[in-house]
mmCIF file of C-alpha atoms in Angstrom:
data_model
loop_
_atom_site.group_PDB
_atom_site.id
_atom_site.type_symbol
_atom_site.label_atom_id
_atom_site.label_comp_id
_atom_site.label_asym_id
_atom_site.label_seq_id
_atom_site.Cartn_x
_atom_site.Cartn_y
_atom_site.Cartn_z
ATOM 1 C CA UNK P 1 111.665 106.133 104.525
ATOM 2 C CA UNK P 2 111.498 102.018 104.687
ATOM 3 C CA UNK P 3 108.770 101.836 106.325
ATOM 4 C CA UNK P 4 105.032 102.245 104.923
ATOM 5 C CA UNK P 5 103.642 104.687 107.136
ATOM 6 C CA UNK P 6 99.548 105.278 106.686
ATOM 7 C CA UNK P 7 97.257 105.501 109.362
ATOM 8 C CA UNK P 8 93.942 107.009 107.815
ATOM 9 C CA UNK P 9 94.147 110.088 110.673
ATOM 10 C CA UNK P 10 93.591 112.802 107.778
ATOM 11 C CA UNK P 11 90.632 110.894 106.320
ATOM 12 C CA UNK P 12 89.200 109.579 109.802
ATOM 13 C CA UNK P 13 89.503 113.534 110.761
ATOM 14 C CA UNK P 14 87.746 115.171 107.710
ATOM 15 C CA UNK P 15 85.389 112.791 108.023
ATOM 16 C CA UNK P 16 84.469 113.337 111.385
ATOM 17 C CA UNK P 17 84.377 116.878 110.433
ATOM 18 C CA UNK P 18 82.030 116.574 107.670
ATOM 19 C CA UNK P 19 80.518 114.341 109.753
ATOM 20 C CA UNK P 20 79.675 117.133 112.449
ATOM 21 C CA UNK P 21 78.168 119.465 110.201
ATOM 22 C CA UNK P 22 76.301 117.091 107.802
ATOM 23 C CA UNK P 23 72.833 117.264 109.384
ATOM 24 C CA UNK P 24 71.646 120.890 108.901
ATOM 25 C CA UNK P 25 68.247 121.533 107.197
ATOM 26 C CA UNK P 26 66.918 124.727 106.441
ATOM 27 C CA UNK P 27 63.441 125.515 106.331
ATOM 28 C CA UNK P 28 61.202 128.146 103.872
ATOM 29 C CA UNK P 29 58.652 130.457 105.571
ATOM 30 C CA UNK P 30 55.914 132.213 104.347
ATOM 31 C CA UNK P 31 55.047 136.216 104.998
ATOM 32 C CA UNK P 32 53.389 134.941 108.216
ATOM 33 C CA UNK P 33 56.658 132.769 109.365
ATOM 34 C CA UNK P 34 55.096 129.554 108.693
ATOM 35 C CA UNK P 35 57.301 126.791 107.587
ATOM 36 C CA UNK P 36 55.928 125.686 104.374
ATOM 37 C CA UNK P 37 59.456 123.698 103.386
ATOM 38 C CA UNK P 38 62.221 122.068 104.739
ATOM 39 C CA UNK P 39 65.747 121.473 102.842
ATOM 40 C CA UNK P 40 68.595 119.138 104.273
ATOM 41 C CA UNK P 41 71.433 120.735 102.903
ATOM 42 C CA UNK P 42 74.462 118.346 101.099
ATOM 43 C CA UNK P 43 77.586 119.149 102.383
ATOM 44 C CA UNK P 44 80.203 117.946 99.443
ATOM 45 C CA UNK P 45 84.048 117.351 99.598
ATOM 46 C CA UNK P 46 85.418 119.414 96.792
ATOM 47 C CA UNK P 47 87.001 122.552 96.343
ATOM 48 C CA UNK P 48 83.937 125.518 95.440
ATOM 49 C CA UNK P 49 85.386 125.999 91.933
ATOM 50 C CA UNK P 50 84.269 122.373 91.148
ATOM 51 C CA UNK P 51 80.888 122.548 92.488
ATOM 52 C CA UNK P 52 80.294 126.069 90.639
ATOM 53 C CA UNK P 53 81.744 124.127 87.225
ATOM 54 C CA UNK P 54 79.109 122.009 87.734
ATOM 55 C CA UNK P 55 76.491 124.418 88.763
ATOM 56 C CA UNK P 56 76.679 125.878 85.216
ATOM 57 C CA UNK P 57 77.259 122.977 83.588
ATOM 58 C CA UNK P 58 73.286 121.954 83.406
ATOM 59 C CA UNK P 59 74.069 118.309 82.602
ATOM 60 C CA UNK P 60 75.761 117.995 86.177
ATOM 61 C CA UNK P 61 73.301 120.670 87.581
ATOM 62 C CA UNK P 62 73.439 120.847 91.476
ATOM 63 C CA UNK P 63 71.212 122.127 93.186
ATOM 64 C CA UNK P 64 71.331 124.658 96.097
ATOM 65 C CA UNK P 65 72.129 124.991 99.016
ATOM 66 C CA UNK P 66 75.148 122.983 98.982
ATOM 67 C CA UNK P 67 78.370 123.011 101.540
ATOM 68 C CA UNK P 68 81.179 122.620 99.928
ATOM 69 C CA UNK P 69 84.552 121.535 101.610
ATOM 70 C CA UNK P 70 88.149 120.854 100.514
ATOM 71 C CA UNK P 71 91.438 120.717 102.653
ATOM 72 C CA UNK P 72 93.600 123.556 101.581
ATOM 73 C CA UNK P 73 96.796 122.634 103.574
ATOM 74 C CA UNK P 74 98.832 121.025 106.650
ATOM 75 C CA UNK P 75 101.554 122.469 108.679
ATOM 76 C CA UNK P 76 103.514 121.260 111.820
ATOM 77 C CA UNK P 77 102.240 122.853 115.457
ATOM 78 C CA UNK P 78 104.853 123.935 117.184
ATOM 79 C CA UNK P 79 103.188 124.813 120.360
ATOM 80 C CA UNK P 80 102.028 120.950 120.806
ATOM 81 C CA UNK P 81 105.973 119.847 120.503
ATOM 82 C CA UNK P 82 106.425 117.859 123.920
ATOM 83 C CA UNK P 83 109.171 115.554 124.796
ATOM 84 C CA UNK P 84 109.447 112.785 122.612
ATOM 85 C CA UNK P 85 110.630 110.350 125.909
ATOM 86 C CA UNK P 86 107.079 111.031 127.208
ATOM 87 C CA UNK P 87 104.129 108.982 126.267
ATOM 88 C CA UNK P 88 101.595 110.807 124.065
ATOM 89 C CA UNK P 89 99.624 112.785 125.871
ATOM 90 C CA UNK P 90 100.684 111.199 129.104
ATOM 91 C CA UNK P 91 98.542 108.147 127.971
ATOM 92 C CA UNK P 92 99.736 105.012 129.072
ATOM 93 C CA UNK P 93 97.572 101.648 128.778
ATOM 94 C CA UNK P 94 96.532 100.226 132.198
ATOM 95 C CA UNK P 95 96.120 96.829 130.938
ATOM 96 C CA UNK P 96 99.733 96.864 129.820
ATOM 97 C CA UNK P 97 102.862 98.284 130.319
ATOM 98 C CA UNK P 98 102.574 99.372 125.978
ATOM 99 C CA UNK P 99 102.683 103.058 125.504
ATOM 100 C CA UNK P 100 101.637 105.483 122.382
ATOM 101 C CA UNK P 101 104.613 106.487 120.440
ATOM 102 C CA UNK P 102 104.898 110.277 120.663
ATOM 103 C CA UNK P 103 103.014 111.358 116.779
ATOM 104 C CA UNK P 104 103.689 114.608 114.955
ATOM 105 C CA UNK P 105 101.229 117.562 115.907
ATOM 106 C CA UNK P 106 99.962 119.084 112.221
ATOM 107 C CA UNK P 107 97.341 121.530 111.720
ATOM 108 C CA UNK P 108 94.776 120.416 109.034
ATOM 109 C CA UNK P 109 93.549 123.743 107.133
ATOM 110 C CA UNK P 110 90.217 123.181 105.818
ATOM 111 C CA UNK P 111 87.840 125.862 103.537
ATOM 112 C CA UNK P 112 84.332 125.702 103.938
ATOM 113 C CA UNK P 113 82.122 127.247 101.065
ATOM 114 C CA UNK P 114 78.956 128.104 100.962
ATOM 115 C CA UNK P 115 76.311 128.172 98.156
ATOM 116 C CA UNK P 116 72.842 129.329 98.434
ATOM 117 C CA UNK P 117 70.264 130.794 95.910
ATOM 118 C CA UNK P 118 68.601 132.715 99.340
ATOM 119 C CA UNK P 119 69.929 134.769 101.867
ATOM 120 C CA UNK P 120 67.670 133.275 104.236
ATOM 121 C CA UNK P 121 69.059 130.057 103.589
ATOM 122 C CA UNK P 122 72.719 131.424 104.353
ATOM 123 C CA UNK P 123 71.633 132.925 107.569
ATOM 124 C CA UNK P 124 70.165 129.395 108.749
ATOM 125 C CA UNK P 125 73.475 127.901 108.011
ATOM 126 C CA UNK P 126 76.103 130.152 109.534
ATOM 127 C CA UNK P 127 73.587 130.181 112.202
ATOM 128 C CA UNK P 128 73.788 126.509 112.363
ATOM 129 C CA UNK P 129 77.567 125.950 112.743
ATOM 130 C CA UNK P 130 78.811 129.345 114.272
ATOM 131 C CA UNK P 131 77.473 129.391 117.937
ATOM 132 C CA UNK P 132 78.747 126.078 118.374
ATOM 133 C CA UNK P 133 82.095 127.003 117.135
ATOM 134 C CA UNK P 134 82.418 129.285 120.294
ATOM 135 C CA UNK P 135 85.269 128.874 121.257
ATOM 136 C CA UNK P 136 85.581 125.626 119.317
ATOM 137 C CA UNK P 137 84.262 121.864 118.915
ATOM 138 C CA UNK P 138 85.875 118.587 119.468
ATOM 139 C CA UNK P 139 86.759 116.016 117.216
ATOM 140 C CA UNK P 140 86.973 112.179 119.321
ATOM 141 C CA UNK P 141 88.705 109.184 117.552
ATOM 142 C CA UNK P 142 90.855 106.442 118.445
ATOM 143 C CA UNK P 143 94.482 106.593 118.539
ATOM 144 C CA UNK P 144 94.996 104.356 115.683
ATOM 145 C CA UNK P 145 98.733 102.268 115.759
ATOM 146 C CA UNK P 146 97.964 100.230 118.887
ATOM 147 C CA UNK P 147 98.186 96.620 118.235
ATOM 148 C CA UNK P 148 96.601 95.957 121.870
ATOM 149 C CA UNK P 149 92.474 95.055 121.340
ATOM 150 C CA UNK P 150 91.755 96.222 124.961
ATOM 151 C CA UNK P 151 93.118 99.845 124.073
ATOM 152 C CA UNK P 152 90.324 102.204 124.229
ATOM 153 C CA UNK P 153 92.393 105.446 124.268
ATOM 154 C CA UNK P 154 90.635 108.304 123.070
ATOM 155 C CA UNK P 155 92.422 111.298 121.458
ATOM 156 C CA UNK P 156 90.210 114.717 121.753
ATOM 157 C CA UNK P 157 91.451 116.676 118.399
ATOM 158 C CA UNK P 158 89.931 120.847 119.029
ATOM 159 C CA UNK P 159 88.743 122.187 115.655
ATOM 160 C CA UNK P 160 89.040 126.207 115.654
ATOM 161 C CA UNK P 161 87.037 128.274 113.274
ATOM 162 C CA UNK P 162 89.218 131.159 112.084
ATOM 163 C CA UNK P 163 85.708 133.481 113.361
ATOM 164 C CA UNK P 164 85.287 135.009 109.325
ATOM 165 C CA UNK P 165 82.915 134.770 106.812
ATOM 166 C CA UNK P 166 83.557 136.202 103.638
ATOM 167 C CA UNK P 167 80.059 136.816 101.784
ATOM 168 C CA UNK P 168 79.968 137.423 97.987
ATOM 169 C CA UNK P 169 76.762 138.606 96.878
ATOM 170 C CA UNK P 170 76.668 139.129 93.023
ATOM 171 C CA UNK P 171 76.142 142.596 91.533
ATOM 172 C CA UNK P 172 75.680 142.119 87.956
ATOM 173 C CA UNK P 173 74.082 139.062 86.469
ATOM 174 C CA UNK P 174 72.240 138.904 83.170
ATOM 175 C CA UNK P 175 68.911 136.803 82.888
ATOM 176 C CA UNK P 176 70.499 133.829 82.284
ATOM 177 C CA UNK P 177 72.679 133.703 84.935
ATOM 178 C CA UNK P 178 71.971 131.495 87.702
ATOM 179 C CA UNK P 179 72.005 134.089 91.261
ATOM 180 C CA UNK P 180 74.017 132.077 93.860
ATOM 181 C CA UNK P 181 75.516 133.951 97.400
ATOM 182 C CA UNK P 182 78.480 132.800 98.273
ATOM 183 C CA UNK P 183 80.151 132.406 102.047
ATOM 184 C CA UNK P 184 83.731 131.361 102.847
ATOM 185 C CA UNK P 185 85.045 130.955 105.972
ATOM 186 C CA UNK P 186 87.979 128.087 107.126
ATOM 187 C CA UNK P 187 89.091 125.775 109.823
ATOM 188 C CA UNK P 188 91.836 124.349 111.499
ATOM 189 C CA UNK P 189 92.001 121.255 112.668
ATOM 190 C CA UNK P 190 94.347 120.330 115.718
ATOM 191 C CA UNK P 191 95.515 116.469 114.556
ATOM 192 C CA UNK P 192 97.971 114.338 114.776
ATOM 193 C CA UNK P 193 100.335 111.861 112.358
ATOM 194 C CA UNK P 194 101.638 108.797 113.961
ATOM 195 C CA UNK P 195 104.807 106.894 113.261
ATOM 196 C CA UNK P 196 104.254 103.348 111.750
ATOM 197 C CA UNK P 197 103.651 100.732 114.781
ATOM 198 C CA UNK P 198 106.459 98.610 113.150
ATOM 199 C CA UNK P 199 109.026 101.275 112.843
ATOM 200 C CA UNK P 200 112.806 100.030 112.554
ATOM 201 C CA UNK P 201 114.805 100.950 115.204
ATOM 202 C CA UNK P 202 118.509 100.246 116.822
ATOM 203 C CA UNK P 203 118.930 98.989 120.346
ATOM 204 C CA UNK P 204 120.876 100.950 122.235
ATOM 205 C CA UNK P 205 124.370 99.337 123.332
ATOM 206 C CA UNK P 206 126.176 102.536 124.844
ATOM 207 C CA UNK P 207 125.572 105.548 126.667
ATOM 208 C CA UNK P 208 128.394 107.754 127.507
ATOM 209 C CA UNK P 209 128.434 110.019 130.847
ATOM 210 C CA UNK P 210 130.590 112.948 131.131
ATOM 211 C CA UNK P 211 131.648 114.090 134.822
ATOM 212 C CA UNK P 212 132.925 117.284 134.931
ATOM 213 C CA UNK P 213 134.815 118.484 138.238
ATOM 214 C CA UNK P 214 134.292 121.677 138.689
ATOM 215 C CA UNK P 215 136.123 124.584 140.942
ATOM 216 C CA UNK P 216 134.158 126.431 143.816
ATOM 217 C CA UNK P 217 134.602 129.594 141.951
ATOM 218 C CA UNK P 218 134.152 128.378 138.541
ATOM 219 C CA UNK P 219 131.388 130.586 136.335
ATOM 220 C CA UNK P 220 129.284 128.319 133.964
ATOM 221 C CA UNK P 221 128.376 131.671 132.117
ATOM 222 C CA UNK P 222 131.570 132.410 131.539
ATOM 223 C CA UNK P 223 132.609 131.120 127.630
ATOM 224 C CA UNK P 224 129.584 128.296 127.230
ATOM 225 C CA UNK P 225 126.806 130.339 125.712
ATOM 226 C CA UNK P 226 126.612 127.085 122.932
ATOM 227 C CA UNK P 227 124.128 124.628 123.982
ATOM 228 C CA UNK P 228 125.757 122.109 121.373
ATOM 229 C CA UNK P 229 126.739 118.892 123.217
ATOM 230 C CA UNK P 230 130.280 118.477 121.657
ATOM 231 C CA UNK P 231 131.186 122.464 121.802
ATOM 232 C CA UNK P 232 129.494 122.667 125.428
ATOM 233 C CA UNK P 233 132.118 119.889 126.900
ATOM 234 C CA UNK P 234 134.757 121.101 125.061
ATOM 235 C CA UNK P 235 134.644 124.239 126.679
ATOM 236 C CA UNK P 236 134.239 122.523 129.866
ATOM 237 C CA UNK P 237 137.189 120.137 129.715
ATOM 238 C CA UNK P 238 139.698 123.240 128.574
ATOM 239 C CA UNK P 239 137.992 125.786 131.417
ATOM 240 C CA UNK P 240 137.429 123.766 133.832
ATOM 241 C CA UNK P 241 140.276 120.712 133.407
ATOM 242 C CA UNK P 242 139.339 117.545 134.660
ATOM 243 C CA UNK P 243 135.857 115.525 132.512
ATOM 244 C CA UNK P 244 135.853 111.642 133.226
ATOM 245 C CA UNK P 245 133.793 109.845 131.191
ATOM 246 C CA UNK P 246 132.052 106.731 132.242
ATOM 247 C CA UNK P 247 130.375 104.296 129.478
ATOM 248 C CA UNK P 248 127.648 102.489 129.955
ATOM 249 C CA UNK P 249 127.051 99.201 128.388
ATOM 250 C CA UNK P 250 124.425 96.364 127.809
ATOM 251 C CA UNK P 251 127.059 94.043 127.318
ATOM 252 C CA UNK P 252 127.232 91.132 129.464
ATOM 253 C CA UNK P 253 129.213 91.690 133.332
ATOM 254 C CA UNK P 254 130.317 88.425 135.034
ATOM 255 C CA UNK P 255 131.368 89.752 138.347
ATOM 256 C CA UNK P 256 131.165 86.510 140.673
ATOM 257 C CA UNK P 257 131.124 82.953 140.400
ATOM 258 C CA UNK P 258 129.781 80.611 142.705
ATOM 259 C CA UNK P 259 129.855 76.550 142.952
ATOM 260 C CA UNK P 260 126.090 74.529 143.633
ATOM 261 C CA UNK P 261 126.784 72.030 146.334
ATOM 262 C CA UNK P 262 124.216 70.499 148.206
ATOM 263 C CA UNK P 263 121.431 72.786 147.491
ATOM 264 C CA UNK P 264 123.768 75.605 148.487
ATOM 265 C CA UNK P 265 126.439 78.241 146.721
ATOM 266 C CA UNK P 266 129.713 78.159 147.814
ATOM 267 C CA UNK P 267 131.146 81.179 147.220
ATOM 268 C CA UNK P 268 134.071 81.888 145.604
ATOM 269 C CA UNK P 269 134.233 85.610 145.487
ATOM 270 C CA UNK P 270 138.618 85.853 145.871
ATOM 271 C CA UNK P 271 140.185 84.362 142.689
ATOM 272 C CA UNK P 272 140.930 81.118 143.117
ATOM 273 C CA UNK P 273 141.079 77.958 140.438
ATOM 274 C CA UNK P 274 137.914 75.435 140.375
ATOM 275 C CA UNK P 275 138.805 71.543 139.575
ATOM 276 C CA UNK P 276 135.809 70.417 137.087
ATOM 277 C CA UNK P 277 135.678 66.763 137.537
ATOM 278 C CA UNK P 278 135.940 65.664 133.810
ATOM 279 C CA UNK P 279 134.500 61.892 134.571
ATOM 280 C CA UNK P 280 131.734 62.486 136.565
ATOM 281 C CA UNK P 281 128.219 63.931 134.674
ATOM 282 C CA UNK P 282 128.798 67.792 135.143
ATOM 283 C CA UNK P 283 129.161 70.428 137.783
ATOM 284 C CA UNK P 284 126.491 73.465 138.574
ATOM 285 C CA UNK P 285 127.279 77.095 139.119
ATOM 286 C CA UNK P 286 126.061 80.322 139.253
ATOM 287 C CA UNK P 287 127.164 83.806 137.526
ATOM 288 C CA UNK P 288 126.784 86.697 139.031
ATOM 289 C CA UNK P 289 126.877 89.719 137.006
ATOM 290 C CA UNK P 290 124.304 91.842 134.731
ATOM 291 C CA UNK P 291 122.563 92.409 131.589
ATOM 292 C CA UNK P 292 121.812 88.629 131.457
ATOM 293 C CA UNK P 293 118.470 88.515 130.180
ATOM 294 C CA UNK P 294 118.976 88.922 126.824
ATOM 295 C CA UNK P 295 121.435 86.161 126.770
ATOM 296 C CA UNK P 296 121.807 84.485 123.289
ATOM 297 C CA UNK P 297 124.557 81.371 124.350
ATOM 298 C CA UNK P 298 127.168 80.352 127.075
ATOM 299 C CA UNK P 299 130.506 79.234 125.894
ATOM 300 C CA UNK P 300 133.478 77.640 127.234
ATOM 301 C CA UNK P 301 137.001 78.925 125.297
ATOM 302 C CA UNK P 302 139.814 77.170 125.720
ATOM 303 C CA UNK P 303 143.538 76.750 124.450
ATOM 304 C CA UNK P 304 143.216 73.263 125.105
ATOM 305 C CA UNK P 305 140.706 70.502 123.287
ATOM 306 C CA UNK P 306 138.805 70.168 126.703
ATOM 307 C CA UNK P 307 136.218 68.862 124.716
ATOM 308 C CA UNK P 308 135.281 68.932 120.716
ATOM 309 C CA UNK P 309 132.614 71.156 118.580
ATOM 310 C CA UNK P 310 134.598 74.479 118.130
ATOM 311 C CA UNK P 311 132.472 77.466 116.799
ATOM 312 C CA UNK P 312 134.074 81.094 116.161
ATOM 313 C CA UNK P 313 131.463 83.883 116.548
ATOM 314 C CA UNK P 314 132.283 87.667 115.370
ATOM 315 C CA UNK P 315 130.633 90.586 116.702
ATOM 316 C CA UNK P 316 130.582 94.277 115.876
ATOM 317 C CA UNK P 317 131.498 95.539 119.423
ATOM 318 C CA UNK P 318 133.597 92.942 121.331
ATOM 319 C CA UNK P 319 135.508 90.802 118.406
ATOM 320 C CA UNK P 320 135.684 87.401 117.405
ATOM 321 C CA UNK P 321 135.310 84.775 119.744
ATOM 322 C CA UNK P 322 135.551 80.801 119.793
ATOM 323 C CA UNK P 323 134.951 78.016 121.933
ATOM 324 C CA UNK P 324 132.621 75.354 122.948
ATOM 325 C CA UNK P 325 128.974 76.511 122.763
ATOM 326 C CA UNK P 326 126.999 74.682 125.696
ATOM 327 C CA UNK P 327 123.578 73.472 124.853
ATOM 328 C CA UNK P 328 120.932 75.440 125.787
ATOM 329 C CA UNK P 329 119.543 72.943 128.276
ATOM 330 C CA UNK P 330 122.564 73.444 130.174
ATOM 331 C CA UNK P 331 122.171 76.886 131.024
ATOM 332 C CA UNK P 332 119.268 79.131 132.537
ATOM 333 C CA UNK P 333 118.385 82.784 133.423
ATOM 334 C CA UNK P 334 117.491 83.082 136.350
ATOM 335 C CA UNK P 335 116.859 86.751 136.301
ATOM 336 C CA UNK P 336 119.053 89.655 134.712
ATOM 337 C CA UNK P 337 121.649 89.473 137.592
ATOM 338 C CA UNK P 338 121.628 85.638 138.192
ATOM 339 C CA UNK P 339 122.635 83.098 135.106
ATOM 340 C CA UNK P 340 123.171 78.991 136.221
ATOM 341 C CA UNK P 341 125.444 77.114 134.183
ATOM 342 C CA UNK P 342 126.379 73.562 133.993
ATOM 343 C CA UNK P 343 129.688 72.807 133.044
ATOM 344 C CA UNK P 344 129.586 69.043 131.265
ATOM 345 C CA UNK P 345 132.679 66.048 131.904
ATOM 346 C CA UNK P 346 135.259 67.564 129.693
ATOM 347 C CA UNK P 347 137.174 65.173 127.476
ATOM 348 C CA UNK P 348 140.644 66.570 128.247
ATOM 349 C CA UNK P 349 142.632 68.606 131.200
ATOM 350 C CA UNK P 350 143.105 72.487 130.745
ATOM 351 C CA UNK P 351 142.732 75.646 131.567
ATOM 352 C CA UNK P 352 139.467 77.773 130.242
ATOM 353 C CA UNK P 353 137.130 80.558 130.840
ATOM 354 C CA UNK P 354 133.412 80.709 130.564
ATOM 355 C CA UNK P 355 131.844 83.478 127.951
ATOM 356 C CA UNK P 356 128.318 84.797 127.690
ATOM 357 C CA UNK P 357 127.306 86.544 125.010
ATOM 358 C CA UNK P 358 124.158 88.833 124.269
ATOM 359 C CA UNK P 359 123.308 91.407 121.138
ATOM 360 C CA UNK P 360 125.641 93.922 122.289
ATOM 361 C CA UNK P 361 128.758 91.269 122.873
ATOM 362 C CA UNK P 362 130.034 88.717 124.904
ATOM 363 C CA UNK P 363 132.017 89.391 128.284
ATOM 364 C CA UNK P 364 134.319 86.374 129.892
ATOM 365 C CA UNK P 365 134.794 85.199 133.140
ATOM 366 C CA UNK P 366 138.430 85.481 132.765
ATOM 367 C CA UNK P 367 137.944 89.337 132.972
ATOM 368 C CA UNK P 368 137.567 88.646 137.018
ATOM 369 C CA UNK P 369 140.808 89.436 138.151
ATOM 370 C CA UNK P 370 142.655 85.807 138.909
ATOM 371 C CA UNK P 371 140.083 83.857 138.244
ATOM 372 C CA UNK P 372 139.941 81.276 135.786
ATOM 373 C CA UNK P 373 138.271 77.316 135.443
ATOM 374 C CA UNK P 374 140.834 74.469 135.209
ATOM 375 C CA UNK P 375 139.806 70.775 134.106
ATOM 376 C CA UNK P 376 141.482 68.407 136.092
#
């Protein structure tokens, strides 16, 4: 994995958890019921076996009651799988149009120990926790990746208890021994992992769409029990016969060209030649087409020197291309249909085409059937 991926949600969610049980106190009566004590009980994030290491070892003595708490494992939730085109949790900021990357659903598995030297002390605890854990509490925090201040989402994590408490009450003890109960019961905590804000990731530049034509009495049970994509059209196209696919693409479209004159367009939708007055200062026009507003230059590619400063530019989907690259002054998105050009005096007479080119490729006007510029 490239990228560095650590969002704090285990430790923010443990210690929320911790959090919501770390305030219990237990109280010692006398044979009338009067409180004559009162114990806040430390809750401690460490596996049992540690705390009872250093319950006998009497230079680390601890004393009781004491909570202790360790997490004993995570695993994926398969029941909170959702579509990963979806926002998370159907959450969408209102203050932008930023959504929350769908995160992984894990169940956090956490033991909860028990230590008292009193049973009355163990009965004010589980008392304490278990009829609030009926059916279950909930965990709020902040969904934690958004780089947008204003985002206030809150993510509502349930925490089940597994409704079991083992108690283990010791039979045989010698006079030395320090007499301890012991109470385990678990939890699961319903939390999420999110993918790293900065992720890397590949536009898309094609989608391909399969049409299938299919027969009035054709039987889509029939032979296509796979669901796999490659298998499932396969079947098609030899059952059924006739599958057109269509691609689509973000590359650039140029599909008309019109001629600013007068604060008008002149259109020039049938293919015709346009005379580019090579003294004067420049001519205006506008493309008509799509996928324009990712535009990264506007070049004019010619077989003659119409004018000098030749670059060739290679690209992974459409080839090599060279020409004249206009300035960027000289060119303007209008909107992702609509791109203006302006076509400089040219130094020299000659036919030549007009290419735009974006991330996915470049597309030329020449591609308009009949069409072309000439410099006259």
């Amino acid at each position: 994995m490239k990228n560095y991926t650590y969002n704090f949600e285990v430790k923010d969610l443990l210690t929320q958890f911790v959090a919501a049980f770390d305030d219990t106190v237990v109280k010692r009566y006398d044979k009338n019921n009067n409180t004559r004590q009162e114990v806040a009980v430390r809750y401690v994030f460490a596996p049992k076996q540690r705390i009872m290491y250093d319950i006998v070892n009497k230079a680390q003595n601890i004393e009781l009651p004491v909570v202790a708490i360790d997490l004993a494992g995570i695993s994926y939730d398969t029941d909170r799988v959702f579509n990963k085109l979806d926002n998370f949790e159907n959450y969408r900021n209102s203050n932008s149009s930023s959504s929350i990357r769908t995160p992984t659903p894990v169940n956090l598995t956490v033991n909860m120990s028990i230590l008292c030297r009193y049973m009355q002390d163990m009965e004010q605890i589980i008392s304490n926790f278990v009829p609030y854990s009926d059916p279950y509490i909930i965990l709020a925090w902040k969904e934690p990746v958004s780089s947008d201040v204003s985002n206030n989402i809150e993510i509502r994590s349930e925490v089940l208890w597994d409704q079991n408490i083992t108690l283990n009450t010791p039979t045989e003890t010698t006079y030395s021994d320090k007499f301890r109960i012991v109470a385990d019961t678990s939890f699961t905590i319903k939390g999420w992992l999110f993918r790293s804000k900065n992720e890397k990731s590949s536009p898309i530049y094609f989608i391909e769409n399969n049409f299938i034509n299919v027969r009035p009495d054709f039987n889509f049970n029939q032979g296509l029990s796979s669901l796999d994509y490659e298998t499932f059209f396969a079947n098609m196209s030899s059952t059924v016969g006739d599958v057109e696919t269509i691609t689509l693409s973000g590359i650039p479209d140029i599909t008309n060209v019109y001629f600013n004159t007068s604060g008008s367009l002149l259109p020039l939708d049938n293919p015709t030649t346009i005379v580019t007055n090579t003294s004067a200062g420049g001519r205006s026009y506008t493309l008509y087409g799509n996928n324009y507003d990712r535009t990264e230059f506007v070049m004019l590619s010619s077989n003659s020197a119409i004018t000098t400063g030749f670059t060739a530019v290679n690209t992974t989907y459409t080839g090599e291309v060279s020409g004249y690259i206009l300035p960027a002054s000289q060119w303007n998105v209008l909107n992702n249909q609509i791109l203006n050009i302006m076509i400089p005096a040219l130094t020299a007479s000659g036919r030549f085409d007009v290419i735009v080119k974006n991330p996915a490729g470049w597309k030329t006007s020449a591609e308009i059937d009949g069409f072309h510029f000439t410099a006259e």
